[in-house]
């Protein structure tokens, strides 16, 4: 097979190859049931390969390019500080091209042809679910950096973004506390929004909230005149937005054109971070609430250092965001797991993962060894006129991950 173009992550990490871009049913934690192919990872030299797999093209590139950049920065930092177990990281980068089938094909290539020790990437739940059987059948590791809808766990995936009880449910609690008694649901037509909305509707029923409408648009859709008119006419107290990618640009422009405001009918989004605000246009989204676990404006020493390093490397006009921070964190978590295990072998890394902690820009995060999610602090923020997001509400302390919502009586049966 053709040798992939590589990125050597060192003091001068070179960006090559094609570059960057959540929902599901329960995954059997024992894997696919078949015998995994023998690993071809080579640790005999002074370097070890890792894979970056992000949508550098297509509708998700608006979100995923910055994830690639943060991963590259983390690899450069780790190499500059001595690498992992004394070995430099050699990055093989691939473009998922915003297509789940391409993600699966590139994942197979990275594992079987390039022989990487771990892969970092994915964004949409469709991309993750397409890759999942590839990683399970090869007993390889994927570090997935984006918030998603939960109802999934796999021995071969570490989920470093939020699961449902760390983002969607706090967002619903926030809207309820703000007096919202009815919602209109708008999302992209794929796994994450559909499953997230199933959870939202169960929450609404249990909390006396009315769902006044539910509309979906294909990824990349740009004509939202009909959907926004339905939103306006429904007269809900708030909109819960699970649109992904550049569809948000068209939606919020049309929303503003209709005279809909965050004061009259706020749109709470779970896939819009600082990177997307610039693409949407600050005037179109100022004052709107979002739910994440990290914002560039967090005032901690770790975040100040992270933001300064990112701007120094990519430009003072660049912004940081939750998914790229979770991706950056994922590489450091893998490093800590490998060093705790004193091994790059997947079974050893997996066995060492539980309890691994990293002082991330978002605050301390800890790996749950049973479900491979992180304990994370939930934050609700609002988009300000300067294009940044400022915290309005915080859970205060990290929330333990509950991907199957077992602690919520109203969620019984959702994972079936």
PDB file of N, CA, C and O in Angstrom, residues 216-288:
ATOM      1  N   UNK A 216     -34.955  18.631  11.315  1.00  0.00           N
ATOM      2  CA  UNK A 216     -33.596  18.221  10.982  1.00  0.00           C
ATOM      3  C   UNK A 216     -33.240  18.700   9.577  1.00  0.00           C
ATOM      4  O   UNK A 216     -34.110  18.825   8.708  1.00  0.00           O
ATOM      5  N   UNK A 217     -31.941  18.954   9.372  1.00  0.00           N
ATOM      6  CA  UNK A 217     -31.430  19.338   8.057  1.00  0.00           C
ATOM      7  C   UNK A 217     -30.175  18.525   7.767  1.00  0.00           C
ATOM      8  O   UNK A 217     -29.412  18.214   8.685  1.00  0.00           O
ATOM      9  N   UNK A 218     -29.918  18.171   6.513  1.00  0.00           N
ATOM     10  CA  UNK A 218     -28.705  17.419   6.191  1.00  0.00           C
ATOM     11  C   UNK A 218     -27.453  18.212   6.579  1.00  0.00           C
ATOM     12  O   UNK A 218     -27.459  19.450   6.573  1.00  0.00           O
ATOM     13  N   UNK A 219     -26.384  17.503   6.911  1.00  0.00           N
ATOM     14  CA  UNK A 219     -25.114  18.183   7.146  1.00  0.00           C
ATOM     15  C   UNK A 219     -24.741  19.000   5.916  1.00  0.00           C
ATOM     16  O   UNK A 219     -24.852  18.527   4.784  1.00  0.00           O
ATOM     17  N   UNK A 220     -24.322  20.229   6.129  1.00  0.00           N
ATOM     18  CA  UNK A 220     -23.968  21.106   5.021  1.00  0.00           C
ATOM     19  C   UNK A 220     -25.136  21.874   4.438  1.00  0.00           C
ATOM     20  O   UNK A 220     -24.951  22.690   3.528  1.00  0.00           O
ATOM     21  N   UNK A 221     -26.350  21.658   4.944  1.00  0.00           N
ATOM     22  CA  UNK A 221     -27.546  22.349   4.440  1.00  0.00           C
ATOM     23  C   UNK A 221     -27.414  23.848   4.683  1.00  0.00           C
ATOM     24  O   UNK A 221     -26.928  24.280   5.728  1.00  0.00           O
ATOM     25  N   UNK A 222     -27.873  24.664   3.719  1.00  0.00           N
ATOM     26  CA  UNK A 222     -27.695  26.116   3.839  1.00  0.00           C
ATOM     27  C   UNK A 222     -28.987  26.924   3.689  1.00  0.00           C
ATOM     28  O   UNK A 222     -28.948  28.152   3.798  1.00  0.00           O
ATOM     29  N   UNK A 223     -30.115  26.295   3.457  1.00  0.00           N
ATOM     30  CA  UNK A 223     -31.376  27.030   3.328  1.00  0.00           C
ATOM     31  C   UNK A 223     -32.255  26.738   4.541  1.00  0.00           C
ATOM     32  O   UNK A 223     -32.880  25.678   4.632  1.00  0.00           O
ATOM     33  N   UNK A 224     -32.283  27.683   5.474  1.00  0.00           N
ATOM     34  CA  UNK A 224     -33.032  27.482   6.713  1.00  0.00           C
ATOM     35  C   UNK A 224     -34.253  28.386   6.817  1.00  0.00           C
ATOM     36  O   UNK A 224     -34.783  28.581   7.907  1.00  0.00           O
ATOM     37  N   UNK A 225     -34.714  28.923   5.707  1.00  0.00           N
ATOM     38  CA  UNK A 225     -35.869  29.816   5.744  1.00  0.00           C
ATOM     39  C   UNK A 225     -37.117  29.098   6.247  1.00  0.00           C
ATOM     40  O   UNK A 225     -37.873  29.650   7.067  1.00  0.00           O
ATOM     41  N   UNK A 226     -37.342  27.868   5.800  1.00  0.00           N
ATOM     42  CA  UNK A 226     -38.533  27.128   6.230  1.00  0.00           C
ATOM     43  C   UNK A 226     -38.446  26.746   7.698  1.00  0.00           C
ATOM     44  O   UNK A 226     -39.398  26.928   8.466  1.00  0.00           O
ATOM     45  N   UNK A 227     -37.287  26.224   8.110  1.00  0.00           N
ATOM     46  CA  UNK A 227     -37.133  25.781   9.501  1.00  0.00           C
ATOM     47  C   UNK A 227     -37.228  26.961  10.465  1.00  0.00           C
ATOM     48  O   UNK A 227     -37.915  26.876  11.495  1.00  0.00           O
ATOM     49  N   UNK A 228     -36.565  28.073  10.148  1.00  0.00           N
ATOM     50  CA  UNK A 228     -36.627  29.213  11.068  1.00  0.00           C
ATOM     51  C   UNK A 228     -38.032  29.809  11.134  1.00  0.00           C
ATOM     52  O   UNK A 228     -38.454  30.302  12.182  1.00  0.00           O
ATOM     53  N   UNK A 229     -38.765  29.742  10.035  1.00  0.00           N
ATOM     54  CA  UNK A 229     -40.161  30.209  10.065  1.00  0.00           C
ATOM     55  C   UNK A 229     -41.002  29.330  10.984  1.00  0.00           C
ATOM     56  O   UNK A 229     -41.855  29.834  11.732  1.00  0.00           O
ATOM     57  N   UNK A 230     -40.757  28.018  10.945  1.00  0.00           N
ATOM     58  CA  UNK A 230     -41.472  27.111  11.845  1.00  0.00           C
ATOM     59  C   UNK A 230     -41.117  27.399  13.306  1.00  0.00           C
ATOM     60  O   UNK A 230     -41.981  27.355  14.190  1.00  0.00           O
ATOM     61  N   UNK A 231     -39.838  27.692  13.547  1.00  0.00           N
ATOM     62  CA  UNK A 231     -39.405  28.029  14.906  1.00  0.00           C
ATOM     63  C   UNK A 231     -40.119  29.284  15.386  1.00  0.00           C
ATOM     64  O   UNK A 231     -40.659  29.324  16.499  1.00  0.00           O
ATOM     65  N   UNK A 232     -40.140  30.314  14.551  1.00  0.00           N
ATOM     66  CA  UNK A 232     -40.808  31.574  14.917  1.00  0.00           C
ATOM     67  C   UNK A 232     -42.290  31.354  15.202  1.00  0.00           C
ATOM     68  O   UNK A 232     -42.809  31.823  16.221  1.00  0.00           O
ATOM     69  N   UNK A 233     -42.950  30.605  14.344  1.00  0.00           N
ATOM     70  CA  UNK A 233     -44.389  30.421  14.485  1.00  0.00           C
ATOM     71  C   UNK A 233     -44.749  29.541  15.674  1.00  0.00           C
ATOM     72  O   UNK A 233     -45.853  29.661  16.233  1.00  0.00           O
ATOM     73  N   UNK A 234     -43.848  28.652  16.085  1.00  0.00           N
ATOM     74  CA  UNK A 234     -44.147  27.756  17.209  1.00  0.00           C
ATOM     75  C   UNK A 234     -44.167  28.499  18.533  1.00  0.00           C
ATOM     76  O   UNK A 234     -44.877  28.102  19.456  1.00  0.00           O
ATOM     77  N   UNK A 235     -43.382  29.571  18.648  1.00  0.00           N
ATOM     78  CA  UNK A 235     -43.402  30.380  19.860  1.00  0.00           C
ATOM     79  C   UNK A 235     -42.884  29.669  21.099  1.00  0.00           C
ATOM     80  O   UNK A 235     -43.382  29.893  22.209  1.00  0.00           O
ATOM     81  N   UNK A 236     -41.885  28.824  20.946  1.00  0.00           N
ATOM     82  CA  UNK A 236     -41.304  28.144  22.108  1.00  0.00           C
ATOM     83  C   UNK A 236     -40.519  29.135  22.964  1.00  0.00           C
ATOM     84  O   UNK A 236     -40.135  30.213  22.509  1.00  0.00           O
ATOM     85  N   UNK A 237     -40.281  28.760  24.199  1.00  0.00           N
ATOM     86  CA  UNK A 237     -39.496  29.613  25.095  1.00  0.00           C
ATOM     87  C   UNK A 237     -38.022  29.613  24.709  1.00  0.00           C
ATOM     88  O   UNK A 237     -37.308  30.587  24.964  1.00  0.00           O
ATOM     89  N   UNK A 238     -37.535  28.511  24.125  1.00  0.00           N
ATOM     90  CA  UNK A 238     -36.127  28.405  23.745  1.00  0.00           C
ATOM     91  C   UNK A 238     -35.974  27.368  22.646  1.00  0.00           C
ATOM     92  O   UNK A 238     -36.834  26.508  22.455  1.00  0.00           O
ATOM     93  N   UNK A 239     -34.853  27.445  21.940  1.00  0.00           N
ATOM     94  CA  UNK A 239     -34.487  26.468  20.918  1.00  0.00           C
ATOM     95  C   UNK A 239     -33.285  25.688  21.429  1.00  0.00           C
ATOM     96  O   UNK A 239     -32.336  26.271  21.965  1.00  0.00           O
ATOM     97  N   UNK A 240     -33.329  24.365  21.274  1.00  0.00           N
ATOM     98  CA  UNK A 240     -32.153  23.543  21.592  1.00  0.00           C
ATOM     99  C   UNK A 240     -31.548  23.133  20.260  1.00  0.00           C
ATOM    100  O   UNK A 240     -32.166  22.424  19.467  1.00  0.00           O
ATOM    101  N   UNK A 241     -30.317  23.577  20.014  1.00  0.00           N
ATOM    102  CA  UNK A 241     -29.677  23.455  18.713  1.00  0.00           C
ATOM    103  C   UNK A 241     -28.593  22.389  18.711  1.00  0.00           C
ATOM    104  O   UNK A 241     -27.596  22.497  19.422  1.00  0.00           O
ATOM    105  N   UNK A 242     -28.769  21.370  17.867  1.00  0.00           N
ATOM    106  CA  UNK A 242     -27.742  20.343  17.676  1.00  0.00           C
ATOM    107  C   UNK A 242     -27.271  20.293  16.224  1.00  0.00           C
ATOM    108  O   UNK A 242     -26.819  19.256  15.739  1.00  0.00           O
ATOM    109  N   UNK A 243     -27.370  21.415  15.531  1.00  0.00           N
ATOM    110  CA  UNK A 243     -26.768  21.511  14.195  1.00  0.00           C
ATOM    111  C   UNK A 243     -25.252  21.420  14.331  1.00  0.00           C
ATOM    112  O   UNK A 243     -24.668  21.881  15.311  1.00  0.00           O
ATOM    113  N   UNK A 244     -24.597  20.841  13.312  1.00  0.00           N
ATOM    114  CA  UNK A 244     -23.145  20.745  13.297  1.00  0.00           C
ATOM    115  C   UNK A 244     -22.590  21.354  12.023  1.00  0.00           C
ATOM    116  O   UNK A 244     -23.267  21.417  10.998  1.00  0.00           O
ATOM    117  N   UNK A 245     -21.325  21.790  12.115  1.00  0.00           N
ATOM    118  CA  UNK A 245     -20.624  22.279  10.940  1.00  0.00           C
ATOM    119  C   UNK A 245     -21.150  23.606  10.434  1.00  0.00           C
ATOM    120  O   UNK A 245     -21.745  24.399  11.168  1.00  0.00           O
ATOM    121  N   UNK A 246     -20.951  23.853   9.115  1.00  0.00           N
ATOM    122  CA  UNK A 246     -21.251  25.167   8.569  1.00  0.00           C
ATOM    123  C   UNK A 246     -22.740  25.429   8.363  1.00  0.00           C
ATOM    124  O   UNK A 246     -23.124  26.542   7.977  1.00  0.00           O
ATOM    125  N   UNK A 247     -23.600  24.461   8.668  1.00  0.00           N
ATOM    126  CA  UNK A 247     -25.040  24.727   8.648  1.00  0.00           C
ATOM    127  C   UNK A 247     -25.418  25.796   9.660  1.00  0.00           C
ATOM    128  O   UNK A 247     -26.398  26.535   9.477  1.00  0.00           O
ATOM    129  N   UNK A 248     -24.649  25.886  10.744  1.00  0.00           N
ATOM    130  CA  UNK A 248     -24.937  26.895  11.766  1.00  0.00           C
ATOM    131  C   UNK A 248     -24.829  28.314  11.219  1.00  0.00           C
ATOM    132  O   UNK A 248     -25.520  29.219  11.689  1.00  0.00           O
ATOM    133  N   UNK A 249     -23.944  28.511  10.237  1.00  0.00           N
ATOM    134  CA  UNK A 249     -23.797  29.843   9.652  1.00  0.00           C
ATOM    135  C   UNK A 249     -25.113  30.285   9.028  1.00  0.00           C
ATOM    136  O   UNK A 249     -25.633  31.371   9.318  1.00  0.00           O
ATOM    137  N   UNK A 250     -25.673  29.424   8.194  1.00  0.00           N
ATOM    138  CA  UNK A 250     -26.930  29.755   7.513  1.00  0.00           C
ATOM    139  C   UNK A 250     -28.086  29.873   8.497  1.00  0.00           C
ATOM    140  O   UNK A 250     -28.937  30.766   8.375  1.00  0.00           O
ATOM    141  N   UNK A 251     -28.137  28.973   9.481  1.00  0.00           N
ATOM    142  CA  UNK A 251     -29.250  28.995  10.439  1.00  0.00           C
ATOM    143  C   UNK A 251     -29.294  30.302  11.214  1.00  0.00           C
ATOM    144  O   UNK A 251     -30.346  30.954  11.308  1.00  0.00           O
ATOM    145  N   UNK A 252     -28.179  30.708  11.793  1.00  0.00           N
ATOM    146  CA  UNK A 252     -28.196  31.895  12.641  1.00  0.00           C
ATOM    147  C   UNK A 252     -28.376  33.182  11.843  1.00  0.00           C
ATOM    148  O   UNK A 252     -28.978  34.144  12.339  1.00  0.00           O
ATOM    149  N   UNK A 253     -27.898  33.220  10.619  1.00  0.00           N
ATOM    150  CA  UNK A 253     -28.155  34.393   9.782  1.00  0.00           C
ATOM    151  C   UNK A 253     -29.645  34.533   9.504  1.00  0.00           C
ATOM    152  O   UNK A 253     -30.212  35.625   9.594  1.00  0.00           O
ATOM    153  N   UNK A 254     -30.292  33.416   9.168  1.00  0.00           N
ATOM    154  CA  UNK A 254     -31.723  33.449   8.886  1.00  0.00           C
ATOM    155  C   UNK A 254     -32.519  33.732  10.163  1.00  0.00           C
ATOM    156  O   UNK A 254     -33.532  34.450  10.126  1.00  0.00           O
ATOM    157  N   UNK A 255     -32.067  33.189  11.285  1.00  0.00           N
ATOM    158  CA  UNK A 255     -32.729  33.430  12.573  1.00  0.00           C
ATOM    159  C   UNK A 255     -32.750  34.922  12.877  1.00  0.00           C
ATOM    160  O   UNK A 255     -33.784  35.482  13.258  1.00  0.00           O
ATOM    161  N   UNK A 256     -31.605  35.567  12.691  1.00  0.00           N
ATOM    162  CA  UNK A 256     -31.512  37.009  12.949  1.00  0.00           C
ATOM    163  C   UNK A 256     -32.326  37.796  11.927  1.00  0.00           C
ATOM    164  O   UNK A 256     -32.966  38.812  12.269  1.00  0.00           O
ATOM    165  N   UNK A 257     -32.322  37.346  10.666  1.00  0.00           N
ATOM    166  CA  UNK A 257     -33.097  38.044   9.637  1.00  0.00           C
ATOM    167  C   UNK A 257     -34.576  38.089   9.969  1.00  0.00           C
ATOM    168  O   UNK A 257     -35.282  39.035   9.586  1.00  0.00           O
ATOM    169  N   UNK A 258     -35.068  37.070  10.668  1.00  0.00           N
ATOM    170  CA  UNK A 258     -36.484  37.023  11.054  1.00  0.00           C
ATOM    171  C   UNK A 258     -36.775  37.852  12.293  1.00  0.00           C
ATOM    172  O   UNK A 258     -37.919  37.911  12.757  1.00  0.00           O
ATOM    173  N   UNK A 259     -35.734  38.481  12.846  1.00  0.00           N
ATOM    174  CA  UNK A 259     -35.927  39.314  14.021  1.00  0.00           C
ATOM    175  C   UNK A 259     -35.976  38.549  15.325  1.00  0.00           C
ATOM    176  O   UNK A 259     -36.367  39.102  16.351  1.00  0.00           O
ATOM    177  N   UNK A 260     -35.591  37.276  15.283  1.00  0.00           N
ATOM    178  CA  UNK A 260     -35.573  36.468  16.502  1.00  0.00           C
ATOM    179  C   UNK A 260     -34.310  36.791  17.292  1.00  0.00           C
ATOM    180  O   UNK A 260     -33.209  36.834  16.753  1.00  0.00           O
ATOM    181  N   UNK A 261     -34.467  36.997  18.583  1.00  0.00           N
ATOM    182  CA  UNK A 261     -33.356  37.455  19.429  1.00  0.00           C
ATOM    183  C   UNK A 261     -33.130  36.492  20.589  1.00  0.00           C
ATOM    184  O   UNK A 261     -34.032  35.747  20.982  1.00  0.00           O
ATOM    185  N   UNK A 262     -31.917  36.513  21.173  1.00  0.00           N
ATOM    186  CA  UNK A 262     -31.665  35.663  22.343  1.00  0.00           C
ATOM    187  C   UNK A 262     -32.503  36.060  23.554  1.00  0.00           C
ATOM    188  O   UNK A 262     -32.760  35.233  24.417  1.00  0.00           O
ATOM    189  N   UNK A 263     -32.937  37.308  23.596  1.00  0.00           N
ATOM    190  CA  UNK A 263     -33.794  37.738  24.702  1.00  0.00           C
ATOM    191  C   UNK A 263     -35.200  37.162  24.567  1.00  0.00           C
ATOM    192  O   UNK A 263     -35.808  36.726  25.550  1.00  0.00           O
ATOM    193  N   UNK A 264     -35.720  37.149  23.344  1.00  0.00           N
ATOM    194  CA  UNK A 264     -37.082  36.663  23.114  1.00  0.00           C
ATOM    195  C   UNK A 264     -37.136  35.144  23.030  1.00  0.00           C
ATOM    196  O   UNK A 264     -38.047  34.508  23.584  1.00  0.00           O
ATOM    197  N   UNK A 265     -36.185  34.521  22.327  1.00  0.00           N
ATOM    198  CA  UNK A 265     -36.164  33.074  22.149  1.00  0.00           C
ATOM    199  C   UNK A 265     -34.711  32.618  22.004  1.00  0.00           C
ATOM    200  O   UNK A 265     -34.178  32.529  20.910  1.00  0.00           O
ATOM    201  N   UNK A 266     -34.042  32.362  23.140  1.00  0.00           N
ATOM    202  CA  UNK A 266     -32.635  31.964  23.069  1.00  0.00           C
ATOM    203  C   UNK A 266     -32.454  30.631  22.356  1.00  0.00           C
ATOM    204  O   UNK A 266     -33.309  29.755  22.421  1.00  0.00           O
ATOM    205  N   UNK A 267     -31.303  30.491  21.671  1.00  0.00           N
ATOM    206  CA  UNK A 267     -30.921  29.242  21.019  1.00  0.00           C
ATOM    207  C   UNK A 267     -29.720  28.692  21.771  1.00  0.00           C
ATOM    208  O   UNK A 267     -28.614  29.224  21.670  1.00  0.00           O
ATOM    209  N   UNK A 268     -29.936  27.626  22.525  1.00  0.00           N
ATOM    210  CA  UNK A 268     -28.820  27.024  23.255  1.00  0.00           C
ATOM    211  C   UNK A 268     -28.182  25.959  22.377  1.00  0.00           C
ATOM    212  O   UNK A 268     -28.832  25.014  21.961  1.00  0.00           O
ATOM    213  N   UNK A 269     -26.893  26.144  22.095  1.00  0.00           N
ATOM    214  CA  UNK A 269     -26.171  25.263  21.173  1.00  0.00           C
ATOM    215  C   UNK A 269     -25.166  24.409  21.923  1.00  0.00           C
ATOM    216  O   UNK A 269     -24.567  24.851  22.911  1.00  0.00           O
ATOM    217  N   UNK A 270     -24.956  23.188  21.438  1.00  0.00           N
ATOM    218  CA  UNK A 270     -23.986  22.286  22.050  1.00  0.00           C
ATOM    219  C   UNK A 270     -22.872  21.904  21.088  1.00  0.00           C
ATOM    220  O   UNK A 270     -22.053  21.041  21.404  1.00  0.00           O
ATOM    221  N   UNK A 271     -22.812  22.544  19.920  1.00  0.00           N
ATOM    222  CA  UNK A 271     -21.747  22.270  18.961  1.00  0.00           C
ATOM    223  C   UNK A 271     -21.150  23.549  18.391  1.00  0.00           C
ATOM    224  O   UNK A 271     -20.475  23.515  17.362  1.00  0.00           O
ATOM    225  N   UNK A 272     -21.398  24.677  19.035  1.00  0.00           N
ATOM    226  CA  UNK A 272     -20.825  25.948  18.587  1.00  0.00           C
ATOM    227  C   UNK A 272     -19.863  26.437  19.647  1.00  0.00           C
ATOM    228  O   UNK A 272     -20.253  26.714  20.791  1.00  0.00           O
ATOM    229  N   UNK A 273     -18.589  26.533  19.275  1.00  0.00           N
ATOM    230  CA  UNK A 273     -17.565  27.052  20.175  1.00  0.00           C
ATOM    231  C   UNK A 273     -16.938  28.289  19.541  1.00  0.00           C
ATOM    232  O   UNK A 273     -17.411  28.795  18.516  1.00  0.00           O
ATOM    233  N   UNK A 274     -15.861  28.783  20.140  1.00  0.00           N
ATOM    234  CA  UNK A 274     -15.245  30.024  19.681  1.00  0.00           C
ATOM    235  C   UNK A 274     -14.876  29.986  18.207  1.00  0.00           C
ATOM    236  O   UNK A 274     -15.016  30.985  17.492  1.00  0.00           O
ATOM    237  N   UNK A 275     -14.397  28.835  17.724  1.00  0.00           N
ATOM    238  CA  UNK A 275     -13.990  28.714  16.327  1.00  0.00           C
ATOM    239  C   UNK A 275     -15.163  28.957  15.383  1.00  0.00           C
ATOM    240  O   UNK A 275     -15.014  29.599  14.344  1.00  0.00           O
ATOM    241  N   UNK A 276     -16.338  28.447  15.742  1.00  0.00           N
ATOM    242  CA  UNK A 276     -17.509  28.578  14.879  1.00  0.00           C
ATOM    243  C   UNK A 276     -18.111  29.977  14.936  1.00  0.00           C
ATOM    244  O   UNK A 276     -18.750  30.425  13.974  1.00  0.00           O
ATOM    245  N   UNK A 277     -17.938  30.689  16.060  1.00  0.00           N
ATOM    246  CA  UNK A 277     -18.526  32.024  16.203  1.00  0.00           C
ATOM    247  C   UNK A 277     -18.054  32.943  15.087  1.00  0.00           C
ATOM    248  O   UNK A 277     -18.841  33.690  14.493  1.00  0.00           O
ATOM    249  N   UNK A 278     -16.749  32.897  14.785  1.00  0.00           N
ATOM    250  CA  UNK A 278     -16.224  33.744  13.725  1.00  0.00           C
ATOM    251  C   UNK A 278     -16.839  33.438  12.376  1.00  0.00           C
ATOM    252  O   UNK A 278     -17.127  34.354  11.590  1.00  0.00           O
ATOM    253  N   UNK A 279     -17.054  32.158  12.083  1.00  0.00           N
ATOM    254  CA  UNK A 279     -17.654  31.774  10.815  1.00  0.00           C
ATOM    255  C   UNK A 279     -19.108  32.175  10.709  1.00  0.00           C
ATOM    256  O   UNK A 279     -19.598  32.542   9.635  1.00  0.00           O
ATOM    257  N   UNK A 280     -19.824  32.104  11.832  1.00  0.00           N
ATOM    258  CA  UNK A 280     -21.246  32.464  11.852  1.00  0.00           C
ATOM    259  C   UNK A 280     -21.414  33.974  11.750  1.00  0.00           C
ATOM    260  O   UNK A 280     -22.363  34.468  11.135  1.00  0.00           O
ATOM    261  N   UNK A 281     -20.474  34.704  12.343  1.00  0.00           N
ATOM    262  CA  UNK A 281     -20.579  36.164  12.425  1.00  0.00           C
ATOM    263  C   UNK A 281     -21.070  36.550  13.803  1.00  0.00           C
ATOM    264  O   UNK A 281     -22.168  36.140  14.201  1.00  0.00           O
ATOM    265  N   UNK A 282     -20.270  37.305  14.526  1.00  0.00           N
ATOM    266  CA  UNK A 282     -20.609  37.646  15.910  1.00  0.00           C
ATOM    267  C   UNK A 282     -21.979  38.303  15.998  1.00  0.00           C
ATOM    268  O   UNK A 282     -22.778  37.997  16.894  1.00  0.00           O
ATOM    269  N   UNK A 283     -22.292  39.212  15.073  1.00  0.00           N
ATOM    270  CA  UNK A 283     -23.572  39.917  15.125  1.00  0.00           C
ATOM    271  C   UNK A 283     -24.756  38.963  15.042  1.00  0.00           C
ATOM    272  O   UNK A 283     -25.844  39.272  15.548  1.00  0.00           O
ATOM    273  N   UNK A 284     -24.568  37.805  14.396  1.00  0.00           N
ATOM    274  CA  UNK A 284     -25.666  36.854  14.228  1.00  0.00           C
ATOM    275  C   UNK A 284     -25.895  35.978  15.453  1.00  0.00           C
ATOM    276  O   UNK A 284     -26.943  35.323  15.552  1.00  0.00           O
ATOM    277  N   UNK A 285     -24.928  35.931  16.367  1.00  0.00           N
ATOM    278  CA  UNK A 285     -25.032  34.972  17.474  1.00  0.00           C
ATOM    279  C   UNK A 285     -24.735  35.592  18.825  1.00  0.00           C
ATOM    280  O   UNK A 285     -24.812  34.916  19.860  1.00  0.00           O
ATOM    281  N   UNK A 286     -24.422  36.879  18.884  1.00  0.00           N
ATOM    282  CA  UNK A 286     -24.102  37.516  20.159  1.00  0.00           C
ATOM    283  C   UNK A 286     -25.269  37.377  21.144  1.00  0.00           C
ATOM    284  O   UNK A 286     -26.433  37.493  20.770  1.00  0.00           O
ATOM    285  N   UNK A 287     -24.931  37.051  22.385  1.00  0.00           N
ATOM    286  CA  UNK A 287     -25.946  36.882  23.423  1.00  0.00           C
ATOM    287  C   UNK A 287     -26.542  35.503  23.517  1.00  0.00           C
ATOM    288  O   UNK A 287     -27.281  35.208  24.466  1.00  0.00           O
ATOM    289  N   UNK A 288     -26.226  34.629  22.560  1.00  0.00           N
ATOM    290  CA  UNK A 288     -26.798  33.281  22.582  1.00  0.00           C
ATOM    291  C   UNK A 288     -26.006  32.379  23.538  1.00  0.00           C
ATOM    292  O   UNK A 288     -24.778  32.470  23.632  1.00  0.00           O
TER     293      UNK A 288
END
